[in-house]
XYZ file of C-alpha atoms in Angstrom:
252
model
C 109.407 86.338 103.868
C 105.861 86.405 103.989
C 104.046 88.381 100.513
C 102.563 91.567 101.556
C 99.149 93.579 100.166
C 100.130 96.008 99.668
C 96.736 98.629 99.180
C 94.137 97.965 96.292
C 94.233 100.845 93.420
C 91.641 101.111 91.317
C 91.536 103.021 87.907
C 88.441 103.877 86.576
C 88.135 104.364 82.834
C 85.798 106.636 80.340
C 86.031 106.429 76.823
C 90.155 105.352 76.664
C 91.533 102.717 74.786
C 94.886 100.453 74.137
C 95.271 97.832 73.070
C 97.994 96.162 70.005
C 98.478 92.408 69.953
C 102.510 92.111 70.541
C 105.329 90.871 67.270
C 105.758 87.275 69.513
C 102.245 86.865 70.585
C 100.466 84.547 68.822
C 96.128 84.508 70.080
C 94.530 80.906 68.429
C 90.490 80.854 69.069
C 89.175 77.411 70.410
C 85.533 76.290 70.229
C 84.080 74.516 73.034
C 85.996 71.393 72.820
C 89.214 72.823 72.002
C 89.710 72.552 67.949
C 90.250 75.168 66.619
C 88.049 77.563 65.034
C 86.971 81.938 63.935
C 87.545 84.358 66.426
C 84.117 84.550 66.524
C 82.445 81.506 66.885
C 85.155 81.423 69.572
C 84.398 79.749 74.153
C 88.390 80.260 74.230
C 91.560 81.745 73.188
C 94.994 80.561 73.645
C 98.120 82.886 73.877
C 101.239 82.295 72.908
C 104.304 84.717 73.171
C 107.381 83.733 72.370
C 110.011 85.180 75.722
C 112.875 83.169 73.144
C 114.442 80.491 71.093
C 113.826 77.809 73.672
C 110.801 80.126 76.095
C 107.188 79.747 74.976
C 104.840 80.657 77.736
C 101.072 79.942 76.880
C 97.887 80.878 78.139
C 94.518 79.348 77.953
C 91.730 82.155 78.745
C 87.788 82.376 78.661
C 86.965 83.794 76.002
C 85.076 86.674 77.130
C 86.901 85.421 80.407
C 89.639 84.258 83.728
C 92.852 82.709 82.856
C 92.121 78.471 82.826
C 95.925 77.126 82.506
C 99.197 79.185 81.796
C 101.886 77.126 81.086
C 106.412 77.048 79.846
C 107.479 75.202 77.396
C 110.701 74.686 75.335
C 109.527 74.215 72.096
C 106.307 76.761 69.175
C 104.536 74.045 69.425
C 103.725 74.165 73.412
C 105.373 69.220 73.682
C 107.238 70.110 75.709
C 106.938 71.459 79.495
C 109.530 73.110 80.334
C 109.392 75.591 83.821
C 106.178 76.775 85.791
C 103.038 75.655 85.128
C 99.866 77.331 86.460
C 96.367 76.037 87.381
C 92.941 78.070 87.897
C 90.355 77.960 89.222
C 86.058 78.478 87.949
C 86.352 81.511 89.144
C 90.068 82.528 87.934
C 91.782 82.667 91.253
C 94.758 79.793 91.250
C 94.518 76.715 92.871
C 98.370 75.022 92.159
C 101.835 75.864 90.592
C 103.818 73.563 89.442
C 107.428 72.371 88.086
C 108.810 70.826 85.534
C 111.977 70.413 83.801
C 112.186 69.089 80.484
C 108.733 67.282 80.702
C 109.414 66.136 83.494
C 108.104 67.052 87.362
C 111.389 69.425 89.358
C 110.632 70.794 92.146
C 107.965 71.964 94.357
C 104.625 72.149 92.998
C 102.638 74.305 95.070
C 98.791 73.797 96.126
C 95.706 76.845 97.757
C 93.760 76.805 99.272
C 89.663 78.044 98.862
C 90.702 80.958 101.600
C 93.799 82.035 99.269
C 96.522 80.538 101.231
C 99.283 77.827 100.083
C 97.528 75.140 101.526
C 100.268 72.138 100.632
C 103.724 72.427 99.106
C 104.696 68.652 97.139
C 108.342 68.762 96.144
C 109.725 66.502 93.521
C 113.212 65.516 91.620
C 113.424 64.253 88.967
C 109.629 63.047 88.364
C 110.499 61.545 91.672
C 108.654 62.539 94.788
C 111.000 64.142 97.671
C 107.979 64.651 100.365
C 105.052 66.730 101.497
C 104.136 69.513 103.832
C 102.111 72.038 104.993
C 100.997 75.003 105.257
C 100.976 75.533 109.104
C 100.601 79.733 108.639
C 97.541 79.540 107.098
C 98.259 83.917 105.775
C 100.644 82.535 103.362
C 99.957 83.074 100.210
C 102.548 82.914 97.487
C 105.578 80.513 97.087
C 108.271 80.391 100.261
C 112.387 80.624 99.111
C 113.143 76.988 101.155
C 115.886 78.584 103.250
C 114.222 81.309 104.266
C 113.908 81.896 107.686
C 110.685 84.270 108.669
C 111.996 85.482 112.089
C 115.283 86.801 111.087
C 112.988 89.497 108.721
C 114.295 93.138 108.731
C 113.536 95.445 105.852
C 110.723 94.675 103.641
C 111.586 95.344 99.756
C 109.707 98.213 99.015
C 109.454 100.790 95.943
C 112.217 104.682 95.167
C 109.979 106.808 97.804
C 107.498 104.020 99.014
C 103.727 102.684 99.053
C 102.406 106.524 97.910
C 105.493 107.083 95.178
C 104.224 103.356 93.882
C 100.698 104.207 94.208
C 101.619 107.145 91.783
C 103.394 104.843 89.472
C 99.928 102.815 89.098
C 98.186 105.353 88.393
C 99.768 107.076 86.526
C 100.374 104.142 83.734
C 98.159 101.974 83.692
C 95.271 102.224 80.924
C 91.897 100.078 79.973
C 92.533 97.665 77.333
C 90.472 98.038 74.232
C 89.160 94.861 74.581
C 88.367 94.867 77.659
C 86.563 97.675 76.767
C 84.443 96.434 74.305
C 83.851 93.558 76.543
C 82.501 96.353 79.151
C 85.001 93.081 82.016
C 85.926 95.272 85.033
C 86.999 94.481 88.177
C 90.152 93.025 89.838
C 92.875 91.970 88.392
C 95.990 90.767 91.186
C 99.524 89.925 90.289
C 101.984 88.216 92.271
C 105.352 88.700 91.602
C 109.062 88.980 93.235
C 111.292 91.731 94.141
C 114.528 89.687 93.346
C 118.369 90.584 95.622
C 119.073 92.617 93.180
C 115.776 94.997 93.483
C 114.509 93.497 89.998
C 111.478 92.302 89.112
C 110.675 88.829 88.154
C 108.653 85.566 87.776
C 105.258 88.197 87.437
C 101.755 85.541 87.193
C 97.953 86.662 87.960
C 96.489 85.418 91.171
C 94.338 87.219 90.626
C 91.891 86.597 86.518
C 89.997 88.531 85.305
C 90.344 88.684 81.265
C 92.412 88.329 79.235
C 93.251 92.038 78.434
C 93.640 93.472 81.668
C 95.444 90.661 83.413
C 98.180 91.332 80.501
C 97.636 95.212 80.988
C 98.618 95.099 85.170
C 101.663 92.784 84.434
C 102.866 94.657 82.229
C 103.062 97.472 84.017
C 104.284 96.021 86.665
C 107.109 94.030 84.965
C 107.983 98.099 83.017
C 109.036 99.699 86.932
C 111.877 101.226 87.890
C 114.077 98.697 90.508
C 113.494 98.629 93.806
C 114.464 99.020 97.545
C 115.450 94.743 97.435
C 114.417 92.863 101.615
C 117.081 92.953 103.719
C 117.292 90.147 106.280
C 120.040 88.149 108.467
C 122.398 90.859 107.238
C 121.695 90.552 103.558
C 119.872 91.361 100.786
C 116.951 88.727 99.677
C 113.891 88.034 97.201
C 110.352 88.701 98.779
C 107.300 87.827 96.932
C 104.173 90.514 96.401
C 100.843 90.710 95.709
C 99.233 93.567 94.072
C 95.662 94.376 94.001
C 94.020 96.201 91.079
C 90.500 97.155 90.758
C 89.602 98.462 86.877
C 85.993 99.372 86.656
C 84.821 101.343 84.460
C 82.613 104.893 84.679
C 79.852 105.459 84.222
């Protein structure tokens, strides 16, 4: 099932601010050589989020700008990669997504082209190259299940009440983070996510990054939404992939 661009949400904020570092979150300030330093002298920030005892999510950002890399590790020191690692280009858009198991390449590697569509998929099994395939359907922008039959699509997944309710939820819930206000950051964030076969939201990742606190706000609001009506295909409910664009704008 293809990802679909639902609509753009425009969030315009005057002086409202909301920001608090979570208990599970640690932010490290790094200088131009990626060495720890005082925040006032930092060029990059490295954000570590503890999902649970064996899953830590790391995000490397330009201090006042977009994502450079995200990765998932088993340990709090970030030494054993386990899960998904994403790399972003100089404009903050996803460039590639890699899958690891206990530090070894395992699963699909996705590579996006300059138009934002997936250009190539490379598969590994336990560190060994298996196959490589190229995406001939240039509209596909998010990873697809390997067993998906595009021609069998019957009903797309939907937020309860449809697009109008989803738009209302986003407009009501999204807030402008204090950090972004102080940096006077505004622009576009795109979030990709899965609506699973039971309607739950999972695998939320940044597709187009803008700045740490704005990316975080966009992902949190989608994470906290209620269950969707899942997609329906070939007589059963299936997972589907979405991209949601959100524009953050400061009032003049």
